[in-house]
Short mmCIF file of C-alpha atoms in Angstrom, two decimals:
data_model
loop_
_atom_site.label_atom_id
_atom_site.label_comp_id
_atom_site.label_asym_id
_atom_site.label_seq_id
_atom_site.Cartn_x
_atom_site.Cartn_y
_atom_site.Cartn_z
CA MET A 1 -60.48 20.07 -18.32
CA GLY A 2 -63.61 19.69 -20.43
CA ARG A 3 -66.48 17.23 -20.54
CA THR A 4 -66.30 13.52 -21.36
CA LEU A 5 -69.43 11.60 -22.33
CA ILE A 6 -69.53 7.80 -22.24
CA GLN A 7 -72.51 6.59 -24.26
CA ASN A 8 -74.45 3.33 -24.36
CA ALA A 9 -72.43 1.42 -21.76
CA THR A 10 -73.57 -1.14 -19.20
CA ILE A 11 -73.10 0.74 -15.94
CA PHE A 12 -72.22 -0.92 -12.64
CA ASP A 13 -72.28 2.00 -10.24
CA GLY A 14 -70.87 0.24 -7.15
CA THR A 15 -73.79 1.15 -4.89
CA GLY A 16 -75.25 -2.36 -4.85
CA LYS A 17 -77.78 -1.72 -7.61
CA ALA A 18 -77.99 -4.04 -10.60
CA PRO A 19 -76.14 -2.91 -13.74
CA PHE A 20 -78.16 -0.80 -16.16
CA PRO A 21 -77.69 0.53 -19.70
CA GLY A 22 -77.01 4.21 -19.97
CA ASP A 23 -74.67 7.14 -20.35
CA LEU A 24 -72.23 8.78 -17.96
CA LEU A 25 -71.13 12.41 -18.18
CA VAL A 26 -67.97 13.80 -16.57
CA ASP A 27 -67.38 17.54 -16.29
CA GLY A 28 -63.96 18.46 -15.00
CA ASN A 29 -62.99 15.86 -12.43
CA ARG A 30 -66.50 14.92 -11.31
CA ILE A 31 -69.40 12.85 -12.54
CA VAL A 32 -72.39 15.07 -13.26
CA ALA A 33 -74.94 12.65 -14.74
CA VAL A 34 -75.52 8.88 -14.89
CA GLY A 35 -78.37 6.97 -16.53
CA ALA A 36 -80.34 6.44 -19.68
CA GLY A 37 -80.05 9.64 -21.68
CA ALA A 38 -78.86 11.44 -18.56
CA ALA A 39 -76.16 13.34 -20.37
CA GLY A 40 -78.53 15.21 -22.68
CA ALA A 41 -77.32 16.68 -25.95
CA VAL A 42 -73.67 16.48 -26.92
CA GLN A 43 -72.02 19.88 -26.71
CA PRO A 44 -69.23 21.23 -28.91
CA GLY A 45 -65.89 20.20 -27.47
CA ASP A 46 -67.22 17.16 -25.65
CA ALA A 47 -65.03 14.06 -25.79
CA VAL A 48 -67.43 11.24 -26.67
CA ILE A 49 -66.57 7.61 -25.90
CA ASP A 50 -68.65 4.88 -27.50
CA GLY A 51 -69.40 2.47 -24.66
CA THR A 52 -71.48 0.06 -26.73
CA GLY A 53 -70.78 -3.48 -25.50
CA LEU A 54 -68.56 -2.23 -22.66
CA PHE A 55 -68.90 -2.56 -18.89
CA CYS A 56 -68.46 0.75 -17.06
CA MET A 57 -67.55 0.44 -13.37
CA PRO A 58 -65.73 2.41 -10.69
CA GLY A 59 -61.96 2.13 -10.63
CA MET A 60 -60.76 -0.50 -8.17
CA THR A 61 -58.73 0.03 -5.00
CA GLU A 62 -55.75 -2.12 -4.01
CA GLY A 63 -56.45 -2.40 -0.29
CA HIS A 64 -53.02 -3.52 0.96
CA GLY A 65 -50.51 -1.87 -1.29
CA HIS A 66 -46.80 -2.63 -1.52
CA ILE A 67 -46.04 -0.80 -4.77
CA SER A 68 -42.27 -1.12 -4.30
CA PHE A 69 -42.39 -4.93 -4.16
CA GLU A 70 -41.48 -6.30 -7.59
CA ASN A 71 -41.23 -10.04 -8.22
CA ALA A 72 -39.71 -10.61 -4.79
CA THR A 73 -38.92 -14.16 -3.70
CA ALA A 74 -37.18 -13.31 -0.42
CA THR A 75 -36.88 -10.40 1.99
CA GLU A 76 -33.37 -9.88 0.62
CA HIS A 77 -34.92 -8.52 -2.57
CA LEU A 78 -36.50 -5.72 -0.52
CA ILE A 79 -33.40 -4.98 1.57
CA THR A 80 -30.55 -4.96 -0.96
CA PRO A 81 -31.59 -2.46 -3.70
CA THR A 82 -30.85 1.19 -3.07
CA PRO A 83 -33.66 3.74 -2.60
CA GLU A 84 -32.59 5.38 -5.86
CA GLU A 85 -33.23 2.11 -7.71
CA GLN A 86 -36.34 1.17 -5.81
CA VAL A 87 -38.19 4.41 -6.46
CA PHE A 88 -38.33 3.31 -10.11
CA THR A 89 -39.62 -0.07 -8.94
CA ALA A 90 -42.38 1.70 -7.01
CA ALA A 91 -43.27 3.85 -10.01
CA ARG A 92 -43.53 0.72 -12.17
CA GLY A 93 -45.75 -0.91 -9.56
CA ALA A 94 -48.04 2.10 -9.48
CA LEU A 95 -48.31 2.16 -13.27
CA ALA A 96 -49.02 -1.58 -13.42
CA LEU A 97 -51.93 -1.08 -11.06
CA LEU A 98 -53.33 1.85 -13.05
CA LYS A 99 -53.17 -0.14 -16.30
CA ALA A 100 -54.98 -3.02 -14.54
CA GLY A 101 -57.91 -0.77 -13.60
CA PHE A 102 -56.85 0.23 -10.09
CA THR A 103 -57.32 3.96 -9.69
CA SER A 104 -56.49 3.96 -5.96
CA VAL A 105 -53.93 2.31 -3.68
CA TYR A 106 -54.46 2.09 0.07
CA GLY A 107 -50.87 1.64 1.19
CA ALA A 108 -49.59 -0.89 3.71
CA SER A 109 -45.77 -0.66 3.76
CA GLU A 110 -42.83 -0.36 1.41
CA ALA A 111 -39.26 -1.58 1.04
CA LYS A 112 -37.89 1.84 2.04
CA LEU A 113 -39.54 4.63 4.02
CA ARG A 114 -40.29 7.25 1.36
CA LEU A 115 -40.78 5.19 -1.82
CA ALA A 116 -44.57 5.47 -1.96
CA VAL A 117 -44.38 9.05 -0.68
CA ALA A 118 -42.15 10.03 -3.60
CA VAL A 119 -44.32 8.26 -6.18
CA ARG A 120 -47.51 9.73 -4.67
CA ASN A 121 -46.05 13.22 -4.90
CA GLU A 122 -44.96 12.76 -8.51
CA VAL A 123 -48.36 11.36 -9.48
CA ASN A 124 -50.15 14.21 -7.72
CA ALA A 125 -47.93 16.73 -9.52
CA GLY A 126 -48.84 15.16 -12.87
CA ARG A 127 -45.26 14.23 -13.74
CA ILE A 128 -45.87 10.47 -13.86
CA LYS A 129 -48.95 8.31 -14.24
CA GLY A 130 -50.30 6.29 -11.37
CA PRO A 131 -53.30 5.73 -9.11
CA ARG A 132 -54.35 7.92 -6.22
CA ILE A 133 -52.07 6.76 -3.38
CA ARG A 134 -52.37 6.73 0.39
CA ALA A 135 -48.68 6.14 1.04
CA GLY A 136 -47.39 3.61 3.51
CA GLY A 137 -43.87 3.77 4.94
CA LEU A 138 -41.81 1.13 6.70
CA GLU A 139 -43.66 -1.43 8.77
CA ILE A 140 -43.17 -0.93 12.51
CA SER A 141 -42.36 -4.06 14.46
CA VAL A 142 -40.75 -5.14 17.73
CA THR A 143 -37.52 -6.93 18.51
CA GLY A 144 -37.57 -10.57 17.48
CA ALA A 145 -40.78 -10.34 15.48
CA MET A 146 -41.67 -10.13 11.80
CA GLY A 147 -39.51 -7.49 10.17
CA ASP A 148 -36.55 -8.04 12.51
CA GLU A 149 -33.98 -9.56 10.17
CA SER A 150 -31.09 -9.49 12.68
CA THR A 151 -29.42 -11.89 15.02
CA GLU A 152 -26.84 -10.82 17.61
CA HIS A 153 -23.89 -11.77 15.44
CA ASN A 154 -25.40 -10.58 12.16
CA PRO A 155 -27.16 -7.23 12.46
CA ARG A 156 -29.28 -6.39 9.42
CA VAL A 157 -31.35 -3.41 8.34
CA GLY A 158 -34.68 -4.87 7.25
CA PRO A 159 -37.70 -3.24 5.59
CA SER A 160 -38.95 -2.15 9.00
CA MET A 161 -38.49 0.08 12.04
CA LEU A 162 -38.09 -1.77 15.34
CA VAL A 163 -39.46 -0.35 18.59
CA ASP A 164 -39.82 -1.64 22.12
CA GLY A 165 -42.29 0.13 24.34
CA PRO A 166 -44.82 2.93 23.89
CA GLU A 167 -42.38 5.84 23.85
CA GLN A 168 -40.28 4.33 21.09
CA MET A 169 -43.53 3.70 19.20
CA ARG A 170 -44.60 7.33 19.63
CA ARG A 171 -41.31 8.53 18.18
CA ALA A 172 -41.41 6.07 15.24
CA VAL A 173 -44.92 7.12 14.24
CA ARG A 174 -44.07 10.81 14.51
CA PHE A 175 -40.91 10.24 12.47
CA GLN A 176 -42.74 8.48 9.64
CA ILE A 177 -45.47 11.10 9.55
CA ARG A 178 -42.81 13.82 9.38
CA GLU A 179 -41.46 12.04 6.31
CA GLY A 180 -44.83 12.22 4.54
CA ILE A 181 -46.62 8.90 5.00
CA ASP A 182 -50.42 8.65 5.06
CA ASN A 183 -50.81 5.18 6.60
CA VAL A 184 -48.87 3.65 9.49
CA LYS A 185 -48.42 -0.13 9.42
CA LEU A 186 -47.84 -2.22 12.54
CA ASP A 187 -46.64 -5.83 12.64
CA VAL A 188 -48.83 -6.96 15.53
CA SER A 189 -48.88 -10.73 15.06
CA GLY A 190 -46.45 -13.35 13.89
CA ASP A 191 -46.29 -14.86 10.43
CA PRO A 192 -45.58 -18.26 8.83
CA PHE A 193 -42.44 -16.82 7.21
CA TYR A 194 -41.10 -16.03 10.70
CA ALA A 195 -42.31 -19.15 12.54
CA TYR A 196 -38.76 -20.40 13.11
CA ARG A 197 -35.52 -18.53 13.62
CA ALA A 198 -32.08 -19.18 15.11
CA GLY A 199 -32.85 -22.91 15.13
CA THR A 200 -35.90 -22.68 17.36
CA LEU A 201 -39.45 -21.35 17.59
CA GLY A 202 -39.82 -17.78 16.31
CA THR A 203 -43.05 -15.81 15.98
CA PRO A 204 -45.64 -18.00 14.19
CA ASP A 205 -48.95 -16.66 12.95
CA THR A 206 -50.76 -17.49 16.20
CA SER A 207 -48.37 -15.36 18.30
CA THR A 208 -48.77 -11.69 19.25
CA PRO A 209 -45.34 -10.14 19.86
CA MET A 210 -46.52 -6.51 19.86
CA HIS A 211 -48.17 -5.41 23.10
CA PHE A 212 -51.46 -3.58 23.43
CA ASP A 213 -49.88 -0.46 24.93
CA GLU A 214 -47.59 -0.17 21.90
CA ILE A 215 -50.53 -0.53 19.50
CA ARG A 216 -52.61 2.03 21.40
CA MET A 217 -49.74 4.54 21.38
CA ALA A 218 -49.39 4.18 17.61
CA VAL A 219 -53.11 4.79 17.10
CA GLU A 220 -53.30 7.78 19.43
CA THR A 221 -50.24 9.39 17.86
CA ALA A 222 -51.29 8.78 14.25
CA HIS A 223 -54.90 9.81 14.73
CA ALA A 224 -53.85 13.02 16.47
CA LEU A 225 -51.94 13.91 13.30
CA GLY A 226 -54.71 12.87 10.90
CA ARG A 227 -53.21 9.58 9.72
CA LYS A 228 -54.57 6.03 9.63
CA VAL A 229 -53.14 2.87 11.20
CA ASN A 230 -53.18 -0.58 9.62
CA ALA A 231 -52.03 -3.78 11.25
CA HIS A 232 -50.60 -7.08 10.07
CA THR A 233 -52.61 -9.33 12.38
CA ARG A 234 -53.22 -13.04 12.03
CA SER A 235 -53.62 -14.06 15.68
CA VAL A 236 -56.83 -13.88 17.68
CA GLN A 237 -55.25 -11.83 20.48
CA GLY A 238 -53.55 -9.50 18.05
CA THR A 239 -56.76 -8.65 16.24
CA LYS A 240 -58.64 -8.13 19.52
CA ASP A 241 -55.92 -5.77 20.69
CA CYS A 242 -56.12 -3.86 17.40
CA ILE A 243 -59.87 -3.38 17.66
CA ARG A 244 -59.64 -2.25 21.29
CA ALA A 245 -56.85 0.18 20.40
CA GLY A 246 -58.75 1.74 17.47
CA VAL A 247 -56.73 0.43 14.49
CA ASP A 248 -58.36 1.40 11.18
CA GLY A 249 -57.34 -1.40 8.80
CA LEU A 250 -56.89 -5.07 9.70
CA LEU A 251 -54.71 -7.04 7.30
CA HIS A 252 -54.97 -10.86 7.03
CA VAL A 253 -57.11 -11.86 10.10
CA GLU A 254 -57.17 -15.62 9.56
CA HIS A 255 -57.65 -16.83 13.13
CA SER A 256 -60.79 -15.94 15.07
CA ASP A 257 -63.09 -16.96 17.88
CA GLU A 258 -66.68 -15.99 18.65
CA GLU A 259 -65.68 -13.06 20.84
CA LEU A 260 -63.47 -11.63 18.10
CA LEU A 261 -66.19 -12.03 15.47
CA ASP A 262 -68.61 -10.19 17.75
CA MET A 263 -66.07 -7.41 18.32
CA MET A 264 -65.50 -6.98 14.59
CA GLU A 265 -69.22 -6.88 13.91
CA GLU A 266 -69.65 -4.21 16.56
CA ALA A 267 -66.84 -2.17 14.95
CA LYS A 268 -67.94 -2.81 11.34
CA ASP A 269 -68.74 0.82 10.57
CA ARG A 270 -65.24 1.90 11.66
CA ILE A 271 -62.86 -0.81 10.44
CA PHE A 272 -61.83 -2.21 7.07
CA VAL A 273 -60.58 -5.78 6.76
CA VAL A 274 -58.23 -6.98 4.02
CA PRO A 275 -57.80 -10.77 3.66
CA THR A 276 -54.67 -11.94 1.91
CA MET A 277 -55.58 -14.92 -0.20
CA ASP A 278 -53.73 -14.80 -3.50
CA LEU A 279 -50.22 -15.09 -2.06
CA PHE A 280 -51.12 -18.23 -0.11
CA HIS A 281 -53.41 -19.64 -2.82
CA GLN A 282 -50.57 -19.48 -5.33
CA MET A 283 -48.13 -21.08 -2.88
CA ALA A 284 -50.52 -23.89 -1.95
CA THR A 285 -51.28 -24.70 -5.58
CA GLY A 286 -47.64 -24.83 -6.66
CA ALA A 287 -47.20 -21.49 -8.42
CA GLY A 288 -44.22 -20.70 -6.19
CA ALA A 289 -42.39 -23.91 -7.09
CA PRO A 290 -39.98 -22.29 -9.60
CA TRP A 291 -38.70 -20.15 -6.70
CA GLY A 292 -38.38 -22.95 -4.16
CA ILE A 293 -41.83 -22.78 -2.58
CA SER A 294 -43.57 -25.88 -3.89
CA ALA A 295 -46.96 -27.01 -2.65
CA GLU A 296 -45.10 -29.40 -0.34
CA VAL A 297 -43.02 -26.57 1.13
CA ALA A 298 -46.17 -24.49 1.56
CA ALA A 299 -47.73 -27.40 3.45
CA MET A 300 -44.70 -27.60 5.74
CA MET A 301 -45.12 -23.87 6.43
CA GLY A 302 -48.73 -24.43 7.47
CA ILE A 303 -50.25 -22.52 4.55
CA PRO A 304 -53.25 -24.82 3.83
CA PRO A 305 -54.58 -24.54 7.42
CA LEU A 306 -54.21 -20.75 7.19
CA ILE A 307 -56.25 -20.76 3.97
CA GLU A 308 -58.94 -22.82 5.72
CA ALA A 309 -58.94 -20.45 8.71
CA SER A 310 -59.17 -17.46 6.38
CA SER A 311 -62.13 -19.01 4.58
CA ARG A 312 -63.99 -19.65 7.84
CA THR A 313 -63.29 -16.25 9.37
CA HIS A 314 -63.99 -14.09 6.35
CA SER A 315 -67.09 -16.01 5.28
CA GLU A 316 -68.49 -15.26 8.73
CA LEU A 317 -67.41 -11.62 8.55
CA ARG A 318 -69.16 -11.31 5.19
CA LYS A 319 -72.40 -12.55 6.77
CA ARG A 320 -72.00 -9.99 9.56
CA GLY A 321 -71.58 -7.07 7.17
CA VAL A 322 -67.94 -6.28 7.93
CA ARG A 323 -66.38 -4.26 5.10
CA HIS A 324 -63.77 -6.17 3.12
CA LEU A 325 -61.22 -4.72 0.69
CA ILE A 326 -59.47 -6.71 -2.02
CA GLY A 327 -55.73 -6.88 -2.55
CA GLY A 328 -52.78 -7.61 -0.40
CA ASP A 329 -49.19 -8.76 -0.55
CA TYR A 330 -48.90 -8.60 -4.32
CA GLY A 331 -45.41 -7.94 -5.62
CA PHE A 332 -44.01 -11.45 -5.29
CA ALA A 333 -42.80 -13.50 -8.24
CA TRP A 334 -45.89 -15.71 -8.07
CA SER A 335 -48.30 -12.88 -7.16
CA GLN A 336 -47.31 -9.84 -9.19
CA GLN A 337 -48.25 -6.19 -9.38
CA GLY A 338 -51.18 -5.70 -11.73
CA GLU A 339 -52.68 -9.12 -10.91
CA GLN A 340 -54.71 -7.87 -7.92
CA ALA A 341 -58.07 -8.39 -9.62
CA ARG A 342 -57.58 -12.12 -9.03
CA ASP A 343 -58.81 -11.38 -5.50
CA ILE A 344 -62.34 -10.89 -6.81
CA GLY A 345 -62.49 -14.53 -7.82
CA HIS A 346 -60.90 -15.54 -4.51
CA PHE A 347 -63.61 -13.64 -2.62
CA MET A 348 -66.22 -15.65 -4.48
CA ARG A 349 -64.47 -19.01 -4.11
CA TYR A 350 -63.29 -18.79 -0.51
CA TYR A 351 -65.64 -16.32 1.20
CA GLY A 352 -68.99 -16.84 -0.52
CA TYR A 353 -69.37 -13.45 -2.19
CA SER A 354 -71.38 -13.07 -5.37
CA ALA A 355 -69.62 -11.38 -8.28
CA ALA A 356 -71.51 -8.13 -7.66
CA GLU A 357 -70.73 -8.19 -3.93
CA ALA A 358 -67.05 -8.82 -4.57
CA LEU A 359 -66.98 -5.89 -6.99
CA VAL A 360 -68.42 -3.66 -4.27
CA CYS A 361 -65.51 -4.71 -2.04
CA ALA A 362 -63.13 -3.72 -4.84
CA THR A 363 -64.80 -0.38 -5.54
CA ARG A 364 -67.12 1.22 -2.98
CA ASN A 365 -65.39 -0.21 0.08
CA GLY A 366 -61.99 0.69 -1.27
CA GLY A 367 -63.14 4.22 -1.99
CA LEU A 368 -64.37 4.64 1.57
CA ALA A 369 -61.03 3.44 2.93
CA MET A 370 -59.25 5.99 0.76
CA ASP A 371 -61.61 8.85 1.63
CA ALA A 372 -64.31 8.58 4.29
CA SER A 373 -66.29 11.41 2.64
CA GLY A 374 -67.55 8.93 0.02
CA ASP A 375 -66.12 10.87 -2.93
CA LEU A 376 -64.60 7.70 -4.40
CA GLY A 377 -65.74 4.21 -5.25
CA THR A 378 -69.16 4.71 -6.85
CA LEU A 379 -70.48 6.17 -10.10
CA GLU A 380 -72.93 8.80 -8.87
CA PRO A 381 -73.45 12.48 -9.67
CA GLY A 382 -71.09 14.63 -7.66
CA LYS A 383 -68.48 11.90 -7.10
CA LEU A 384 -64.90 12.05 -8.33
CA ALA A 385 -64.60 10.53 -11.80
CA ALA A 386 -62.45 7.43 -11.25
CA LEU A 387 -63.74 4.66 -13.52
CA ILE A 388 -62.84 2.00 -16.03
CA LEU A 389 -64.35 0.55 -19.19
CA VAL A 390 -64.04 -3.21 -19.60
CA ASP A 391 -64.51 -5.24 -22.76
CA GLY A 392 -66.72 -8.00 -21.40
CA ASP A 393 -69.49 -8.78 -18.95
CA VAL A 394 -67.64 -8.67 -15.65
CA LEU A 395 -70.50 -10.12 -13.62
CA ALA A 396 -70.68 -13.13 -15.93
CA ASP A 397 -66.91 -13.68 -15.84
CA VAL A 398 -64.86 -11.77 -13.28
CA THR A 399 -61.62 -13.12 -14.74
CA VAL A 400 -62.05 -10.54 -17.51
CA LEU A 401 -60.62 -8.05 -15.02
CA THR A 402 -57.40 -10.07 -14.74
CA ARG A 403 -56.61 -9.49 -18.43
CA PRO A 404 -55.20 -5.97 -18.87
CA GLU A 405 -55.98 -5.93 -22.59
CA ARG A 406 -59.67 -6.04 -21.67
CA ILE A 407 -59.36 -2.86 -19.57
CA VAL A 408 -59.90 -0.57 -22.54
CA MET A 409 -60.11 2.76 -20.71
CA VAL A 410 -58.99 4.05 -17.33
CA MET A 411 -60.07 7.46 -16.04
CA LYS A 412 -58.82 9.10 -12.86
CA ASP A 413 -59.91 12.53 -11.61
CA GLY A 414 -61.78 13.06 -14.88
CA ALA A 415 -58.68 12.57 -17.05
CA ILE A 416 -58.35 9.59 -19.35
CA GLN A 417 -55.20 7.73 -18.35
CA THR A 418 -55.28 4.85 -20.82
CA LEU A 419 -57.44 4.34 -23.92
CA SER A 420 -57.06 1.32 -26.18
CA PRO A 421 -56.42 1.96 -29.87
CA ALA A 422 -59.57 0.02 -30.80
CA LEU A 423 -61.81 2.09 -28.53
CA ALA A 424 -60.11 5.29 -29.64
CA ALA A 425 -60.77 4.42 -33.27
CA LYS A 426 -64.40 3.55 -32.54
CA SER A 427 -64.88 6.80 -30.64
CA GLY A 428 -62.88 9.06 -32.95
CA ALA A 429 -60.49 9.95 -30.12
CA PRO A 430 -56.68 9.85 -29.98
CA ALA A 431 -55.30 6.64 -28.49
CA LEU A 432 -53.27 6.76 -25.31
CA GLU A 433 -50.52 4.21 -25.09
CA PRO A 434 -50.93 2.09 -21.92
CA ALA A 435 -47.31 2.61 -20.87
CA GLU A 436 -47.42 6.41 -20.94
#
């Protein structure tokens, strides 16, 4: 792999500094120089990209990946397809993210155990295109909670593994790690989709069906084998239990009290927090109506109060310096793969982030979640070359990132993954079709 020189771009390096005009030089799979004239003289064999008028920024990270979810409108759409069919779904999801400027996926869970594992392995082997993937497996839940699709008379195999007690948890975590996953996901709290079942109260979002000793066992087992643990947690007690047990990634976290906020601030250098706004925003504003979830149905499910709780909690966490990641629960019909950059606008609207701060959540914070060494997420000499070129001023209009045609180049590990025909023609380089 040779050198690639991007000239005359506006560079947002993800470190918190203001954008600046300059060049960026990649040698092999790493950035070797950034800044005005930093690249020096062009050498024979260099691939030169004309960045004039383009915004150069780190590749984004989907912080709560479900790459095998594709236009789902019900859990049935995750259960029914075979693994052989769904591995293609997962590959399409990964490619959609890459084309949208996401060079990394921090996995939550998938419809079948090894879907993200298989796609990760194929991407790493260079046989298909996709982002860098920390693969999630099946979510681990407990009897009667989210993920348990059965009743006594109608046993079902859902997109989950069910455990009861620490020893069953130990075995489930070991089993998933044996099968190749990088991230374990626990269903600690309830959820509005599971608030009622069998004609009575189920496990709503304020409930905590998974016990602390089960959470702690998962963390101890996973960490001993070098894996991370993420938790679906909406309830106050659930999130407190996760922090006390050492969970790495906290997904959703709408409900809070002062003690929990203090606990999260104290743990801010260890944890990552991933709000899930787009799914509920789309439901509350009527985007789910064609599939039976109108704004009125969303209100009956209690979605607007959850949005308000999310806004309060995550605005406070932002002020306390807790690290947020964007993304989460994309893959539904009204919240599709490749649309994850909408979260940047949600972070600004609901949580009070500036455009630059929200971009740091999408880039630097995501890179640190993927790799604690700091090799990903910023454009600095010595870092892995994972970056995108965008046609437009992203800080002036973050919605530019939601339009794939404006993502004119994607680079991962120093290799150009997509290059628009217009930019290729301007730079004298061969175009790469986005769907390759």
